[in-house]
XYZ file of N, CA and C in Angstrom:
594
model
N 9.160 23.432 -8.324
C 9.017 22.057 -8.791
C 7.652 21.827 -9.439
N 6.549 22.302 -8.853
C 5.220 22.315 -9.398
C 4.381 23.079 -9.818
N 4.081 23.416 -10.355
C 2.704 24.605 -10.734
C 2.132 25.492 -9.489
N 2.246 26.999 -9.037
C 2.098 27.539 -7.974
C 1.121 27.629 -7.599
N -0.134 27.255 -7.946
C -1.400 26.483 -7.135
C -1.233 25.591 -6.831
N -0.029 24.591 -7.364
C -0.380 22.846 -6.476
C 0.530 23.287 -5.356
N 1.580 24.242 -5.528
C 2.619 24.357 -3.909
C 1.619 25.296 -3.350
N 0.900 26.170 -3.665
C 0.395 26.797 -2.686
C -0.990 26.014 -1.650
N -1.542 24.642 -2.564
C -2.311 23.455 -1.733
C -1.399 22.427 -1.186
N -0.582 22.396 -1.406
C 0.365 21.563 -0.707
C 0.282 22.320 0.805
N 1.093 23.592 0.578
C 1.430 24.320 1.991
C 0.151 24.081 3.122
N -1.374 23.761 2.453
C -2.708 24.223 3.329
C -2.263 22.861 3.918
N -1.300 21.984 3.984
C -1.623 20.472 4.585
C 0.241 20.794 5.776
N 0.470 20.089 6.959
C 0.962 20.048 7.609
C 2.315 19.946 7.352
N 3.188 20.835 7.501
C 4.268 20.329 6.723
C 5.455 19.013 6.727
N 5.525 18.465 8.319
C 5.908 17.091 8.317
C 5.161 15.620 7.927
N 3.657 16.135 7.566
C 2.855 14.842 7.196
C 3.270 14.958 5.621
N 4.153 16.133 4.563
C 4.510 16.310 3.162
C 5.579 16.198 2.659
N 6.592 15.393 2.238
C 7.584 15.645 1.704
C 6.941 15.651 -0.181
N 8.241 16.408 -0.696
C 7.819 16.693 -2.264
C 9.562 16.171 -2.778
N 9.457 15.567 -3.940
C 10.995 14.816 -4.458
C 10.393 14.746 -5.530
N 11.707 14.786 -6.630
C 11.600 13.643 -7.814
C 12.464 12.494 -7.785
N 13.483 12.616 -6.892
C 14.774 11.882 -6.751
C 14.711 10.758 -5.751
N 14.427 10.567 -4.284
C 14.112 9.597 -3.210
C 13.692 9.886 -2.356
N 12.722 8.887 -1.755
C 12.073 9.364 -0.369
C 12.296 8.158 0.330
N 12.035 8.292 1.609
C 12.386 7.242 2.663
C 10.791 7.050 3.577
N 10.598 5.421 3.424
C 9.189 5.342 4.215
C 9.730 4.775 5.475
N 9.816 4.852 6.380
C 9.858 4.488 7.398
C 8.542 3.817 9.274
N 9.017 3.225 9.210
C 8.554 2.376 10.809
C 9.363 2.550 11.782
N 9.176 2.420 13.021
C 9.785 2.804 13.943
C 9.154 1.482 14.968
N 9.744 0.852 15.900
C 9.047 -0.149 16.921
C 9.623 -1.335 16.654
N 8.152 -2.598 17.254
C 9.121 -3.743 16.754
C 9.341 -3.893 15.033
N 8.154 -3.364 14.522
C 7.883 -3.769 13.022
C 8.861 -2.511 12.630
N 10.127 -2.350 12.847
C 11.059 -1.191 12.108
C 11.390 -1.929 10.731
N 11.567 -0.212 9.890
C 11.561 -0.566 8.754
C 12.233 0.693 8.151
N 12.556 0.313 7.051
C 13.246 1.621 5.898
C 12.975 1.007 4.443
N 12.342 2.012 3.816
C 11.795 1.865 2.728
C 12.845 2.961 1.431
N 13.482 2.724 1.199
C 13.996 3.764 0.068
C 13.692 3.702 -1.065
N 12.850 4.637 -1.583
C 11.999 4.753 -3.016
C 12.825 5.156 -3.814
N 13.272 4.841 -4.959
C 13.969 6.010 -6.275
C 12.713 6.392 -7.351
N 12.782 7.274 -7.546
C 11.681 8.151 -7.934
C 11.911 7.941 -9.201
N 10.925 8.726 -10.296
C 11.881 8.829 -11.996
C 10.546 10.225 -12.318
N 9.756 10.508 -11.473
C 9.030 11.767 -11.858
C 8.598 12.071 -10.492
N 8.175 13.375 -10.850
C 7.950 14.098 -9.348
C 6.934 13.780 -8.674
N 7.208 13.726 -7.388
C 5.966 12.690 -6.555
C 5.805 14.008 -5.418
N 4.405 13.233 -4.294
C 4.108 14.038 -3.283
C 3.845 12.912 -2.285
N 4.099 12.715 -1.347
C 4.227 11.615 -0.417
C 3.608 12.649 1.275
N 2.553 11.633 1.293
C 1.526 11.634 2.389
C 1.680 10.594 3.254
N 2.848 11.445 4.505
C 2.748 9.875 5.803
C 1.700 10.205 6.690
N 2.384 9.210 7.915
C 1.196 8.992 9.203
C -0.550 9.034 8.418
N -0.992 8.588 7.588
C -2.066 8.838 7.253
C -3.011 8.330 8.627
N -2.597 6.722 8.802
C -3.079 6.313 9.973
C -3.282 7.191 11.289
N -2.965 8.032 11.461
C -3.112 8.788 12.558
C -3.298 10.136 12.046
N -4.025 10.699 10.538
C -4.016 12.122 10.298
C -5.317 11.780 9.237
N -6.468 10.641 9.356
C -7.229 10.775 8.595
C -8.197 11.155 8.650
N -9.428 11.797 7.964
C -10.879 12.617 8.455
C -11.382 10.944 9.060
N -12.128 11.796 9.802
C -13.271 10.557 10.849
C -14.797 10.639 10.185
N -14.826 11.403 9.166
C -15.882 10.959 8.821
C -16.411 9.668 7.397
N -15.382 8.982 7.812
C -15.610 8.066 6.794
C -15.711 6.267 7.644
N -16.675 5.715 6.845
C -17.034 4.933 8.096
C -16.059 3.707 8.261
N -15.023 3.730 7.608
C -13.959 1.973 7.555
C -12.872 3.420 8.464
N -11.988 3.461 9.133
C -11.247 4.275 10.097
C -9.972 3.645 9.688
N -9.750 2.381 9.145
C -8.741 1.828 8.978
C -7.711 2.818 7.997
N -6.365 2.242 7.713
C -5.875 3.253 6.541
C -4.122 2.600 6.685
N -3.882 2.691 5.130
C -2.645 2.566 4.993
C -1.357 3.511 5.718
N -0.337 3.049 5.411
C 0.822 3.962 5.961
C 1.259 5.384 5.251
N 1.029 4.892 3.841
C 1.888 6.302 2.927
C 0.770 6.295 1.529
N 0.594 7.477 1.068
C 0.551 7.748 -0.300
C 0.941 8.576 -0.832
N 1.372 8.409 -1.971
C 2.498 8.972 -2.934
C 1.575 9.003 -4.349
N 1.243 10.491 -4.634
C 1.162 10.967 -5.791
C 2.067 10.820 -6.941
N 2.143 10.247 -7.240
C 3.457 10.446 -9.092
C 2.784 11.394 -9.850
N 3.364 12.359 -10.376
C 3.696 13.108 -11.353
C 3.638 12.758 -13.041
N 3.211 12.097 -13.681
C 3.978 11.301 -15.210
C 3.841 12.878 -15.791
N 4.396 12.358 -17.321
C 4.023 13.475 -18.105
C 2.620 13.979 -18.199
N 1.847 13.198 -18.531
C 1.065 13.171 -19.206
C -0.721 13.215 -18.023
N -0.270 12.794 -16.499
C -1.098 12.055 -15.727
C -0.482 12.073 -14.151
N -1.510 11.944 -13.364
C -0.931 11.826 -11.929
C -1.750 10.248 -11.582
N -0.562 9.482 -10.680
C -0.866 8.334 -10.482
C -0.827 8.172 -8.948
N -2.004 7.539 -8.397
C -1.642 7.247 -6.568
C -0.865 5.929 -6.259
N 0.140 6.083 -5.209
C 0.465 4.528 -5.075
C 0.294 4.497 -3.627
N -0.232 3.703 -2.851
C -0.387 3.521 -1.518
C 0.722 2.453 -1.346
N 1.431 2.913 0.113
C 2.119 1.835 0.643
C 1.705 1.050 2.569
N 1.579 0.165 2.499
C 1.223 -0.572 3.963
C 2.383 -1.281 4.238
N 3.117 -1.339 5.487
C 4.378 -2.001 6.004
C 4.107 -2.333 6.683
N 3.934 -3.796 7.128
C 4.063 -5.038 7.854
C 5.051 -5.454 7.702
N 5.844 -5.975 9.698
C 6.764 -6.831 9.598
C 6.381 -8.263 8.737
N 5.230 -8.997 9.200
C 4.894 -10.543 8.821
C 3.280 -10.305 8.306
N 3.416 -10.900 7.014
C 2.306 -11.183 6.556
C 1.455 -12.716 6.979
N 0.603 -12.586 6.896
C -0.330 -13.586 7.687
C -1.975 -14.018 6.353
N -2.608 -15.284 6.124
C -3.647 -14.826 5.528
C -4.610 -14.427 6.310
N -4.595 -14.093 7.331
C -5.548 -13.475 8.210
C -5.515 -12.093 8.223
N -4.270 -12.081 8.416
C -3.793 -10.370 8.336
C -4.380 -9.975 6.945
N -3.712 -10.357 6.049
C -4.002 -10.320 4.726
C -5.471 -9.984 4.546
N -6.243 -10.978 5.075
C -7.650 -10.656 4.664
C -8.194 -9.485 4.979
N -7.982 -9.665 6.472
C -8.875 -8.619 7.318
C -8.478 -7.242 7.787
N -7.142 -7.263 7.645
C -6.607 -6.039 8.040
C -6.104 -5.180 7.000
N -4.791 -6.009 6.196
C -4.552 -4.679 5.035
C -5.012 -4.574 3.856
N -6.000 -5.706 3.347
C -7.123 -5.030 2.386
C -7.894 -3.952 2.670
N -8.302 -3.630 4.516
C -9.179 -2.745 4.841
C -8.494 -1.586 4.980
N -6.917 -1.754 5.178
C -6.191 -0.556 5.036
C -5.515 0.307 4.026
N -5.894 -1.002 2.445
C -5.425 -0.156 1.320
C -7.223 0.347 1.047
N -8.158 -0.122 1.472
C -9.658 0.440 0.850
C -9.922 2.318 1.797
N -9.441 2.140 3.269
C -9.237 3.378 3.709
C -8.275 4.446 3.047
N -7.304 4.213 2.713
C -6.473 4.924 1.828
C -6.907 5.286 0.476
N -7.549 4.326 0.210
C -8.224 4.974 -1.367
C -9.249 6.154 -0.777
N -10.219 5.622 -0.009
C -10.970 6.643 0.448
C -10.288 7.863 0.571
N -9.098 7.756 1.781
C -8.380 9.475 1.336
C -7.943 9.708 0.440
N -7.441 9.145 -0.781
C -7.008 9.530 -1.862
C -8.159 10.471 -2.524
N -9.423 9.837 -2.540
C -10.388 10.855 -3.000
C -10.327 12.275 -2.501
N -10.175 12.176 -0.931
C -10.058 13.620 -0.254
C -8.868 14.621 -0.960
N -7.759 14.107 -0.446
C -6.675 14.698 -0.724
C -6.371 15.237 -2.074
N -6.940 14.460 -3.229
C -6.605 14.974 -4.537
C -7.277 16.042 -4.342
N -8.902 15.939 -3.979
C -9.561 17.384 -4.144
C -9.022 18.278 -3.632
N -8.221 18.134 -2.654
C -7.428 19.112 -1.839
C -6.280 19.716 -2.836
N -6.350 18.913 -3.280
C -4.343 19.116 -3.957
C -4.911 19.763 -5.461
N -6.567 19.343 -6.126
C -6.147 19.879 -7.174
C -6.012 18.770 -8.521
N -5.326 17.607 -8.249
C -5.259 16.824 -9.406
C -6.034 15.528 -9.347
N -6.346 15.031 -10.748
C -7.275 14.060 -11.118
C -5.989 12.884 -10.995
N -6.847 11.655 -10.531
C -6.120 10.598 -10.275
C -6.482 9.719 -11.549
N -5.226 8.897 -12.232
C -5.891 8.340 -13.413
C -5.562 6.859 -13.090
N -4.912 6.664 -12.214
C -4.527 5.096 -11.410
C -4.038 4.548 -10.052
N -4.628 3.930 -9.517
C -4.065 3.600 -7.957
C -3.306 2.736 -7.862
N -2.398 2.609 -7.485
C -1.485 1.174 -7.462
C -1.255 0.882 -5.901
N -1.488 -0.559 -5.549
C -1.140 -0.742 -4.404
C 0.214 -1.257 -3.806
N 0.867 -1.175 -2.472
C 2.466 -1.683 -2.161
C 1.742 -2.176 -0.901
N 2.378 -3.248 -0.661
C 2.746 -4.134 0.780
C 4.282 -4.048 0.485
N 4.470 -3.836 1.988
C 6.445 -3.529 1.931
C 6.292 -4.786 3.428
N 7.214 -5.337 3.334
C 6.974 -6.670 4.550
C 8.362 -7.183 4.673
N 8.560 -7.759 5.900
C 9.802 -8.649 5.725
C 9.427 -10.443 5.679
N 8.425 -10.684 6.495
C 8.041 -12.318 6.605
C 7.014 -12.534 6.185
N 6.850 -13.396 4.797
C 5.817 -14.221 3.902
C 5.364 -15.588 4.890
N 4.295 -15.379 5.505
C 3.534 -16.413 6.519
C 2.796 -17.086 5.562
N 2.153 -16.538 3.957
C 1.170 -17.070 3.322
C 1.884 -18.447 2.631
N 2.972 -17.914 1.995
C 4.073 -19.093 1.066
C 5.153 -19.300 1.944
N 4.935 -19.243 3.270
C 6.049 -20.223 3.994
C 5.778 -21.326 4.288
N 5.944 -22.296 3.472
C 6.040 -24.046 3.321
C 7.022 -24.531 4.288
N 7.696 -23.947 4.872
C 8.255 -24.438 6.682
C 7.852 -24.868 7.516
N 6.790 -24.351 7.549
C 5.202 -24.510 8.328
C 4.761 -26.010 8.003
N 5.200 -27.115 8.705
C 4.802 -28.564 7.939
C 2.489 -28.468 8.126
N 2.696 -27.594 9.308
C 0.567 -27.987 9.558
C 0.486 -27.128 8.445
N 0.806 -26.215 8.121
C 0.387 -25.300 6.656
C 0.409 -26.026 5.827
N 1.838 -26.788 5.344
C 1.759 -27.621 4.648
C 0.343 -28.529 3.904
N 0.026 -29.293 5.057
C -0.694 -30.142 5.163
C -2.408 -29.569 5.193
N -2.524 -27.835 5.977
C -3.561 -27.665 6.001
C -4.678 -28.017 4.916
N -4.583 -28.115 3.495
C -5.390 -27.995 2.713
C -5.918 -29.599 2.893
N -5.203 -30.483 3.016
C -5.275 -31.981 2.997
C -6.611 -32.322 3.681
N -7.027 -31.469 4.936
C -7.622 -31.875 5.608
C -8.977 -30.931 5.957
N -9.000 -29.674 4.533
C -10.181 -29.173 4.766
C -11.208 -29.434 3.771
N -12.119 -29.228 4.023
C -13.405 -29.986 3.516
C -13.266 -28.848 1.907
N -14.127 -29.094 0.858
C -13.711 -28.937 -0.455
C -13.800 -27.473 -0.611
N -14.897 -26.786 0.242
C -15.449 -25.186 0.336
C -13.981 -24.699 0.845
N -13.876 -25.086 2.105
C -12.917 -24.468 2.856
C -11.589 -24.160 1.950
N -11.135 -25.345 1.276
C -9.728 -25.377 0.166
C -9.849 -24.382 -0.814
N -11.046 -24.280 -1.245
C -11.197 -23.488 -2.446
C -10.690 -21.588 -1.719
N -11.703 -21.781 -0.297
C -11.398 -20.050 0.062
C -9.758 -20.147 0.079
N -9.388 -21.138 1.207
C -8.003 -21.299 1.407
C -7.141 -20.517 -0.187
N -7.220 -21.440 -1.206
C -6.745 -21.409 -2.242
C -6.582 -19.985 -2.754
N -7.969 -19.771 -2.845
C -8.196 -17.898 -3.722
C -7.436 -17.119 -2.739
N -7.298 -17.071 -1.153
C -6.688 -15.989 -0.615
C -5.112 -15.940 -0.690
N -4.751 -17.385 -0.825
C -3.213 -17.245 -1.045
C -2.798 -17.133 -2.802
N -3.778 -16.892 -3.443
C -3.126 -16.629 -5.254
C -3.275 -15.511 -5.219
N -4.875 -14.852 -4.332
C -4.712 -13.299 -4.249
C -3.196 -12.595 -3.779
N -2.644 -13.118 -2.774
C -1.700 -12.641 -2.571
C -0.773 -12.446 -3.558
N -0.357 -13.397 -4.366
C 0.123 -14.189 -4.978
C 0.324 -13.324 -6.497
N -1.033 -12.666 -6.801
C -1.073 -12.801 -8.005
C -0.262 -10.451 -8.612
N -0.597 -10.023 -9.618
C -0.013 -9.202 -9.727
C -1.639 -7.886 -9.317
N -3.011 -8.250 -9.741
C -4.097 -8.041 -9.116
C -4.689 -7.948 -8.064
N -5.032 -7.395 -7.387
C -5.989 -8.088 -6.031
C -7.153 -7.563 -6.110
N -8.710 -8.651 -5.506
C -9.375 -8.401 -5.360
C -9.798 -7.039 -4.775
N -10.516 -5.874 -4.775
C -10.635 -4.949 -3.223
C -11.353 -4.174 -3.710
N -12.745 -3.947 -3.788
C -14.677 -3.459 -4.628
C -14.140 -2.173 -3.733
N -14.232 -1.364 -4.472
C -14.280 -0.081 -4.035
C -14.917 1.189 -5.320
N -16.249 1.110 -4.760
C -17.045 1.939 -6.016
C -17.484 0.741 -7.150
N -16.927 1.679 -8.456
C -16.857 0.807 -9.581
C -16.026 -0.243 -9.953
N -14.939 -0.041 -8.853
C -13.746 -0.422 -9.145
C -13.539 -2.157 -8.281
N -13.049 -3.345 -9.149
C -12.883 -4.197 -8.190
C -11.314 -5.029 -8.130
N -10.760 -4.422 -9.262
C -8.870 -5.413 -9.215
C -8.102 -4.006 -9.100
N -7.396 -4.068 -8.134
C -5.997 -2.988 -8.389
C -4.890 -4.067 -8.364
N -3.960 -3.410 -8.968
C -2.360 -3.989 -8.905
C -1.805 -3.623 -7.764
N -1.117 -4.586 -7.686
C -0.426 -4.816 -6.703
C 0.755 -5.313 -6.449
N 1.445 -4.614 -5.841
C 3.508 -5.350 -5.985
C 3.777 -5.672 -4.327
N 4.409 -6.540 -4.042
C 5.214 -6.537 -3.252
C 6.463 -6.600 -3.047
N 6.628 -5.817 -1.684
C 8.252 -5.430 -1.605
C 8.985 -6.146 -0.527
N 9.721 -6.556 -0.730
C 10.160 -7.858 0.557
C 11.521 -6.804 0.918
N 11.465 -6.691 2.395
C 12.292 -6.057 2.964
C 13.536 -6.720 3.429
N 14.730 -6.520 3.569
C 15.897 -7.462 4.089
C 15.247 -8.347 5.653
N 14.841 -9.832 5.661
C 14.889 -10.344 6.965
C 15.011 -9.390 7.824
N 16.328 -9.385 8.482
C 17.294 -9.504 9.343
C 17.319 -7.730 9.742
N 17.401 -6.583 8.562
C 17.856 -5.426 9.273
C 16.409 -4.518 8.740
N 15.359 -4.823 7.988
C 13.952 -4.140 7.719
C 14.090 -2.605 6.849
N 15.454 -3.070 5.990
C 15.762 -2.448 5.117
C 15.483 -2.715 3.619
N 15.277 -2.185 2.279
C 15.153 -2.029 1.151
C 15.253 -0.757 0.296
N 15.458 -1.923 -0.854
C 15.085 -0.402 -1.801
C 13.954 -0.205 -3.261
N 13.372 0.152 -4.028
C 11.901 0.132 -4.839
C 12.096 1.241 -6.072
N 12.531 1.094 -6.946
C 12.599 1.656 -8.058
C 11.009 1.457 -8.572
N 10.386 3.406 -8.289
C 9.050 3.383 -9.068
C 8.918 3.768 -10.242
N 8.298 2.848 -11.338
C 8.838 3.228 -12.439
C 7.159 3.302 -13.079
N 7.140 3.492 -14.322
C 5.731 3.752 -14.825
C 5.645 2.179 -15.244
């Protein structure tokens, strides 16, 4: 499938933390936050799980996404990180999986050197089933902005468009907007599916 130096750096890495496809891969959760992620591919990818529990310790944020997935293009290799949360939160949001797509970039640096290829774009995924940020159900959410002083509305404001928007804030190096998609998982059974396309 790949050039016999990139399978022969592939092999130096564990072989259940690697699957290799061009066709589909499956991200998965297990617990209360269960989940199934089914990717359709359209070029050959390399998909890096459990990162959270398989990352070097010498980097000082410990945090880290769930999956990254190398793409293949013609022309270019692209990283896409994925983080799966049952319920998104703007708290969560802030503090937790911004710090877990900025740990994942960090291994992305590692791992390419490992693997061999230059990264020419990072793209970020939240895969989730419950939107806490734009759930207007919430009548005190509702109302929260009504009653915070003009500073407070404004942060309020920027963290829910960040969500919101196709960009997100997240300074890493030189770098300060990556893209960003989200993937809304079925409610009810924490199933989907994600056509990655260029």
């Amino acid at each position: 499938m790949f050039r016999a130096e990139l399978q022969e750096r592939i092999q130096l890495m564990e072989p259940e933390l690697v699957k290799v496809s061009d066709q589909s891969l499956h991200l998965t959760e297990k617990g209360e936050g269960e989940a199934d992620l089914e990717i359709q591919l359209v070029n050959k990818c390399i998909l890096i799980q459990k990162l959270e529990n398989s990352k070097p310790e010498y980097f000082l944020n410990k945090k880290c996404a769930d999956y990254v997935l190398f793409e293949n293009t013609d022309t270019s290799w692209k990283a896409h990180i994925f983080e799966m949360k049952k319920t998104i939160s703007t708290n969560k949001w802030e503090t937790e999986i911004k710090k877990q797509f900025h740990g994942a970039i960090q291994n992305i640096l590692a791992l390419s050197g490992i693997l061999g290829i230059e990264i020419t774009d990072i793209i970020l995924h939240t895969v989730y089933r419950n939107d806490k940020i734009n759930d207007m159900a919430n009548l005190a959410k509702k109302h929260f902005c009504l009653h915070c002083k003009n500073e407070n509305r404004s942060n309020y404001n920027t963290e829910k468009s960040d969500w919101n928007d196709v960009e997100i804030s997240l300074k890493f190096l030189d770098r300060k907007k990556f893209k960003h998609n989200k993937i809304k998982l079925d409610l009810e059974t924490g199933t989907g599916k994600y056509n990655l396309q260029n």
